[in-house]
mmCIF file with all atom_site columns, C-alpha atoms in Angstrom:
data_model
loop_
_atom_site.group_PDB
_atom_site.id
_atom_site.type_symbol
_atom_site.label_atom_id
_atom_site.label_alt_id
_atom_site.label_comp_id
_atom_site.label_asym_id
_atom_site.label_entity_id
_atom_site.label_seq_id
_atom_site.pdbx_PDB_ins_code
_atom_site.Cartn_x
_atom_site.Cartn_y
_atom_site.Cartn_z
_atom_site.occupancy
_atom_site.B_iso_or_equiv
_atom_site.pdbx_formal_charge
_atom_site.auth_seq_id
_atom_site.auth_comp_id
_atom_site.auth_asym_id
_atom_site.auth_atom_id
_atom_site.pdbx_PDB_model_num
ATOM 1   C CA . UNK A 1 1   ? 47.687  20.498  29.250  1.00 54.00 ? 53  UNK A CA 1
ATOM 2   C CA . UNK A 1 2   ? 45.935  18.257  31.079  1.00 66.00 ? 54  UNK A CA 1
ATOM 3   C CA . UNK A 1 3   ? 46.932  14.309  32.174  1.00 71.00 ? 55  UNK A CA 1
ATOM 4   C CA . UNK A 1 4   ? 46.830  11.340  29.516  1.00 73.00 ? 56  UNK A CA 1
ATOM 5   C CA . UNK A 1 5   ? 44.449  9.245   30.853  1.00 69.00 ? 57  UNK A CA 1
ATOM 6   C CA . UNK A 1 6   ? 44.306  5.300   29.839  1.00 71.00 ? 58  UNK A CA 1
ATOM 7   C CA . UNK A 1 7   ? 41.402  4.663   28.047  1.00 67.00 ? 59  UNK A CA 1
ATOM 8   C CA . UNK A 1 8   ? 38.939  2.207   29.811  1.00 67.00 ? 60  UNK A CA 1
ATOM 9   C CA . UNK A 1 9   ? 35.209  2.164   29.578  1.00 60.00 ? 61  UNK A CA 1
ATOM 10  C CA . UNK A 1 10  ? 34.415  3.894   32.195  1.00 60.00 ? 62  UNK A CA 1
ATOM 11  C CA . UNK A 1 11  ? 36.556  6.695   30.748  1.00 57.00 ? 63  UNK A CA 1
ATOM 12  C CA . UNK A 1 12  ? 33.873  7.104   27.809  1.00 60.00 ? 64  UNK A CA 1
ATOM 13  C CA . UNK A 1 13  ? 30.733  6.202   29.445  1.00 57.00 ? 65  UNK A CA 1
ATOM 14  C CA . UNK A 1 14  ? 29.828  8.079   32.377  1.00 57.00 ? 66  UNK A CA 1
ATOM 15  C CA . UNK A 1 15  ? 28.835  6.264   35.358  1.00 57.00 ? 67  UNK A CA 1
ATOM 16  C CA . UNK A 1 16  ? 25.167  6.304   36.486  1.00 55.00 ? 68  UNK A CA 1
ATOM 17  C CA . UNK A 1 17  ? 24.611  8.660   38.989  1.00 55.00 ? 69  UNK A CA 1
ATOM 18  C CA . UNK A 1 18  ? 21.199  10.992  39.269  1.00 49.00 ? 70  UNK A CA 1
ATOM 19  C CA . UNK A 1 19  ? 21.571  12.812  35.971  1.00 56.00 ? 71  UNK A CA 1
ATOM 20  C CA . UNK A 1 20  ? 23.073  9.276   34.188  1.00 60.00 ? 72  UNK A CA 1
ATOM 21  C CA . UNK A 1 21  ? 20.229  7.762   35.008  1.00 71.00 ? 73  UNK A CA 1
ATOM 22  C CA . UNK A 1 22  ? 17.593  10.328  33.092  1.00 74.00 ? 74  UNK A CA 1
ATOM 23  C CA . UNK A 1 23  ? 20.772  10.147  30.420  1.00 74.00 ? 75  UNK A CA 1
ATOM 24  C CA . UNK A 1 24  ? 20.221  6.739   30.123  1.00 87.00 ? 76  UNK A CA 1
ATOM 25  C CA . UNK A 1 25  ? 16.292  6.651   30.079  1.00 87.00 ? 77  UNK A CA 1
ATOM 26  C CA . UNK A 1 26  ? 16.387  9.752   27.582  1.00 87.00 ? 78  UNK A CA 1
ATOM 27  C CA . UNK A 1 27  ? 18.824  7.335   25.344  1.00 88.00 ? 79  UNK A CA 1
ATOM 28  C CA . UNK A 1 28  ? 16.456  4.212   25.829  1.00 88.00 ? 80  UNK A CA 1
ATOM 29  C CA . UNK A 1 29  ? 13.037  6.399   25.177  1.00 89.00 ? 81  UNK A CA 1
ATOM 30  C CA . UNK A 1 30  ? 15.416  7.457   21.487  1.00 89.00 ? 82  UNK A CA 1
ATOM 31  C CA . UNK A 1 31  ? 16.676  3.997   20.402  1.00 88.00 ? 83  UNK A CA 1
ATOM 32  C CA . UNK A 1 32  ? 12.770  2.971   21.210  1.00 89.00 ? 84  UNK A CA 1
ATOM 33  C CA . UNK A 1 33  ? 11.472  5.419   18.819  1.00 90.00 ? 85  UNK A CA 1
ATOM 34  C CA . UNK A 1 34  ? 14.461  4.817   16.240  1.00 91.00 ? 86  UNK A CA 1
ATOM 35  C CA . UNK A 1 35  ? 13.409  0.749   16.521  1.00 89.00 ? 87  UNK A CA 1
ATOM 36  C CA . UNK A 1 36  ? 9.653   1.880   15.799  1.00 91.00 ? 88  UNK A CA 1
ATOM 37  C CA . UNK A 1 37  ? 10.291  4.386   13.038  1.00 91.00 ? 89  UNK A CA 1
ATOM 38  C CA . UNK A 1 38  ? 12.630  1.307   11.544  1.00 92.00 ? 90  UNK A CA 1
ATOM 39  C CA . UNK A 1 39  ? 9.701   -1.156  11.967  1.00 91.00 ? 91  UNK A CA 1
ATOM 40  C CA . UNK A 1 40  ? 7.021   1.191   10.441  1.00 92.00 ? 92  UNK A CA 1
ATOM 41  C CA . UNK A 1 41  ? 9.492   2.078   7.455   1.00 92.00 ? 93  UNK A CA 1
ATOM 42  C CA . UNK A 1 42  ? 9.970   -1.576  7.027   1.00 93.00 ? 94  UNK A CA 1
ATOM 43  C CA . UNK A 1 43  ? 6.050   -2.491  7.207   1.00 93.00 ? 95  UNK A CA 1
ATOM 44  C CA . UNK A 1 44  ? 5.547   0.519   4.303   1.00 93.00 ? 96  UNK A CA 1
ATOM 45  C CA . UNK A 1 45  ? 8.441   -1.221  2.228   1.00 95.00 ? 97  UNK A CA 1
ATOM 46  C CA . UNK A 1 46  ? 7.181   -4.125  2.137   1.00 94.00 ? 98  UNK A CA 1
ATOM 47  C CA . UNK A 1 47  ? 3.233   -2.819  1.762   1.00 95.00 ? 99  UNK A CA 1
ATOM 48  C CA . UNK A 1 48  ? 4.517   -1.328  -1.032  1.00 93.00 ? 100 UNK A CA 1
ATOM 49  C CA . UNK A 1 49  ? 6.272   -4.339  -2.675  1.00 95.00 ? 101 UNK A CA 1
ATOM 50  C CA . UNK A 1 50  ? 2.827   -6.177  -2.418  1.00 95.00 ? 102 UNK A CA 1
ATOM 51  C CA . UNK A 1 51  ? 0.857   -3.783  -3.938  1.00 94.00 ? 103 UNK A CA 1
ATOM 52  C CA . UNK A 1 52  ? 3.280   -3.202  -6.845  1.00 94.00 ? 104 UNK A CA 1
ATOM 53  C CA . UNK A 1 53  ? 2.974   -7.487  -6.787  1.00 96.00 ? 105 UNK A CA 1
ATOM 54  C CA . UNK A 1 54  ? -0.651  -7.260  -6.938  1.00 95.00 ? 106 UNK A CA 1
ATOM 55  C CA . UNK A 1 55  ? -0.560  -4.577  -10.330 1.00 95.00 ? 107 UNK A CA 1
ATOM 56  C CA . UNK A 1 56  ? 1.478   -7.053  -11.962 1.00 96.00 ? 108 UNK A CA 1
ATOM 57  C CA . UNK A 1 57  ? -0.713  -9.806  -11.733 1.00 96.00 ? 109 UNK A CA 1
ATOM 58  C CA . UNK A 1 58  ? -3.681  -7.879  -12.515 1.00 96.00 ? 110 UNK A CA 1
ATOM 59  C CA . UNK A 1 59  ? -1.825  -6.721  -15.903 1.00 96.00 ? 111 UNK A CA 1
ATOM 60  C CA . UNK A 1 60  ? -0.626  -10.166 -16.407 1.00 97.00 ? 112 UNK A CA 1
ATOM 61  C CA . UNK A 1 61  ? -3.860  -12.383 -15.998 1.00 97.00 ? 113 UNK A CA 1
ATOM 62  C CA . UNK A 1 62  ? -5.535  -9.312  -18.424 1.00 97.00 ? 114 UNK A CA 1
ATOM 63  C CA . UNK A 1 63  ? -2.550  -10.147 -21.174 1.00 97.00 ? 115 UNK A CA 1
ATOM 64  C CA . UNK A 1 64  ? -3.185  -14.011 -20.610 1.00 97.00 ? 116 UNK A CA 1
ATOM 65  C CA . UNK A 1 65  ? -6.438  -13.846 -21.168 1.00 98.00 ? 117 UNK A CA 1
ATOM 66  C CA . UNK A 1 66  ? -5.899  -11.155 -24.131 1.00 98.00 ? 118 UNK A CA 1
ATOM 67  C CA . UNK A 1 67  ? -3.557  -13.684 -25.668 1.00 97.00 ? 119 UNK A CA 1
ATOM 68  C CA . UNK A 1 68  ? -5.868  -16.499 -25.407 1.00 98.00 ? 120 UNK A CA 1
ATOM 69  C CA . UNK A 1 69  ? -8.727  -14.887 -27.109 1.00 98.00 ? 121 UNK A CA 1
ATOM 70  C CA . UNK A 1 70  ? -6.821  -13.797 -29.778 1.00 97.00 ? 122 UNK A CA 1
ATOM 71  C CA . UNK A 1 71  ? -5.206  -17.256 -30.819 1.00 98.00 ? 123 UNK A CA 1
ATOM 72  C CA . UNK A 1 72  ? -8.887  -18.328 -30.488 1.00 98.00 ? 124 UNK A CA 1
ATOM 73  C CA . UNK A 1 73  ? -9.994  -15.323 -32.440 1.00 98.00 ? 125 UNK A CA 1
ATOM 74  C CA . UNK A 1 74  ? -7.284  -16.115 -35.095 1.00 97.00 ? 126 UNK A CA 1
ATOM 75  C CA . UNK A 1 75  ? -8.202  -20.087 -35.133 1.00 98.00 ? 127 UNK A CA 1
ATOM 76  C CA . UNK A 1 76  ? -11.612 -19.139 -35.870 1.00 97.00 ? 128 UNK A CA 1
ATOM 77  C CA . UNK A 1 77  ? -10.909 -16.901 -39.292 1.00 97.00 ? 129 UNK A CA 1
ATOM 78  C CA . UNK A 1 78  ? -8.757  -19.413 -40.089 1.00 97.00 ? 130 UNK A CA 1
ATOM 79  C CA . UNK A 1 79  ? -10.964 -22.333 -40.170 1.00 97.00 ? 131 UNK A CA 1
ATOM 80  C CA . UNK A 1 80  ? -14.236 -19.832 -41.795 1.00 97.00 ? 132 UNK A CA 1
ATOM 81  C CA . UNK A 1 81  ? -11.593 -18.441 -44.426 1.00 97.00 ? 133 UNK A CA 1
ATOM 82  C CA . UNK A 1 82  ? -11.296 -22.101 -45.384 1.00 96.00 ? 134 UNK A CA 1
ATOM 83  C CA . UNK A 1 83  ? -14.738 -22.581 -45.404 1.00 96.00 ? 135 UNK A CA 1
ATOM 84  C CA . UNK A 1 84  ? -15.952 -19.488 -47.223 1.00 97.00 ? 136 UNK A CA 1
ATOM 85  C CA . UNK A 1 85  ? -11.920 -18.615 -49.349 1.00 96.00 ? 137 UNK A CA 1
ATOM 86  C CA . UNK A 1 86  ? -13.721 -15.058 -50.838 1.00 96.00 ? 138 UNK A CA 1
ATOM 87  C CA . UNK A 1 87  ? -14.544 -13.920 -47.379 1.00 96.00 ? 139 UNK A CA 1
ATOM 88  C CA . UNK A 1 88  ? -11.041 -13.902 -46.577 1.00 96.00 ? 140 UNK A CA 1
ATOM 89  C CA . UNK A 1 89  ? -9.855  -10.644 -46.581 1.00 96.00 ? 141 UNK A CA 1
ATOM 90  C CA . UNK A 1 90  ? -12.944 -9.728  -44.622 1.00 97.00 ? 142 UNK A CA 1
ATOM 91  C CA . UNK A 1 91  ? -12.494 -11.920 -42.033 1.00 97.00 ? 143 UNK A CA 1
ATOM 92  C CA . UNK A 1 92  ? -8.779  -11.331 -41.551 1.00 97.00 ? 144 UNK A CA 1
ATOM 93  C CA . UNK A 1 93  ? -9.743  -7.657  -41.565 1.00 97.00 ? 145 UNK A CA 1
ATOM 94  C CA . UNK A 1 94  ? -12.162 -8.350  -38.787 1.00 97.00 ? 146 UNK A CA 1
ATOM 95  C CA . UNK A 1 95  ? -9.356  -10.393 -36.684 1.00 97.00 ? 147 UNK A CA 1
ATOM 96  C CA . UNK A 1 96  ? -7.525  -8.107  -37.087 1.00 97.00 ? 148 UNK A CA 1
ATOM 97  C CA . UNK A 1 97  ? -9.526  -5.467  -35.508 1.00 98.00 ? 149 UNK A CA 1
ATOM 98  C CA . UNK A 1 98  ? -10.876 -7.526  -32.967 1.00 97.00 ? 150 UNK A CA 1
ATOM 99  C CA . UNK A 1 99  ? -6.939  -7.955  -31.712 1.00 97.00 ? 151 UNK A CA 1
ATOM 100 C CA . UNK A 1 100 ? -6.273  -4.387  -31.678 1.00 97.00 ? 152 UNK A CA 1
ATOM 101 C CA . UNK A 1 101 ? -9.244  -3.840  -29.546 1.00 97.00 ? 153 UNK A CA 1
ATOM 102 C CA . UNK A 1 102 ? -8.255  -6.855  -27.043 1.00 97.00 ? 154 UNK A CA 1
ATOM 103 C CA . UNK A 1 103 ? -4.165  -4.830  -27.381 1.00 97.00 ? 155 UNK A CA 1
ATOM 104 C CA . UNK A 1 104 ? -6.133  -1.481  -26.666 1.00 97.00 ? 156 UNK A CA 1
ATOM 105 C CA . UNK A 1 105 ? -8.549  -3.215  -23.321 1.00 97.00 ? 157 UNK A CA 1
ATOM 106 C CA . UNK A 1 106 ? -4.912  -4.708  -21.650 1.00 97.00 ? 158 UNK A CA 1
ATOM 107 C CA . UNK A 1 107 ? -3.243  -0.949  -22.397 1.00 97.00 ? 159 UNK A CA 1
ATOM 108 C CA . UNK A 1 108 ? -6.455  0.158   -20.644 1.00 97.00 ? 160 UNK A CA 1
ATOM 109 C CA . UNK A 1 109 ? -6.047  -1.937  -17.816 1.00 96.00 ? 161 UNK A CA 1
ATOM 110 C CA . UNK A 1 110 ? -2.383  -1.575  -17.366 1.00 95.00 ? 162 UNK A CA 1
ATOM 111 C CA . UNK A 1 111 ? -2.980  2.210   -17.243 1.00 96.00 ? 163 UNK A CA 1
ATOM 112 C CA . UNK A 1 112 ? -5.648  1.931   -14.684 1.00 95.00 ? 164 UNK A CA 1
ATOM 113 C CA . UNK A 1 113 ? -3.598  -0.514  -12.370 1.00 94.00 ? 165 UNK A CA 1
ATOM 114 C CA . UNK A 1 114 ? -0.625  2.329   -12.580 1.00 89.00 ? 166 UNK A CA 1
ATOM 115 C CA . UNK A 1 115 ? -2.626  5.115   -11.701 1.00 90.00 ? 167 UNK A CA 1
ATOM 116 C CA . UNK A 1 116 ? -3.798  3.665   -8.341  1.00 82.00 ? 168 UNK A CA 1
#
């Protein structure tokens, strides 16, 4: 069995001598490339968090807007059903319509922002 030996730096590290020194520049040229491959995994992270940023704010302006139209939409057959009381049923029957196709145009768009 061999000696105990106190532990002390030295005792783990090896000192630099000719082959320490290509040790140590083989160990730098590593950590280099691990610090790299951390900053290029980092950049795609966060490339990725933007674009995902940028597909919800296309969806959400579209449902806005959607929104918008449709309390306009539904402002409008309410003030001509007061005007004209027997076209009612047509004109909430054409509201209603016109909303399903402004739901069907943001389901559209949301699909197409996912798919890129």
């Amino acid at each position: 069995m061999s000696a105990i030996e106190r532990y002390t730096q030295q005792s783990i590290v090896p000192s630099p001598s000719a082959s320490g020194g290509r040790l140590s520049r083989q160990t730098a040229r590593e950590l280099a490339a691990i610090d790299q491959s951390t900053e290029l995994r980092s950049a795609t992270i966060a490339a990725a968090g933007e674009v995902q940023q940028a597909k919800v704010d296309a969806i959400a302006r579209t449902g806005a807007y959607a929104m918008q139209q449709a309390a306009l939409v539904a402002q409008v057959q309410q003030q001509l059903a007061l005007a004209a009381p027997a076209a009612s049923g047509d004109l909430d029957f054409i509201k209603t319509m016109t909303v399903i196709g402004m739901g069907q145009a943001v389901a559209d768009t949301a699909r197409a922002v996912n798919r890129r």
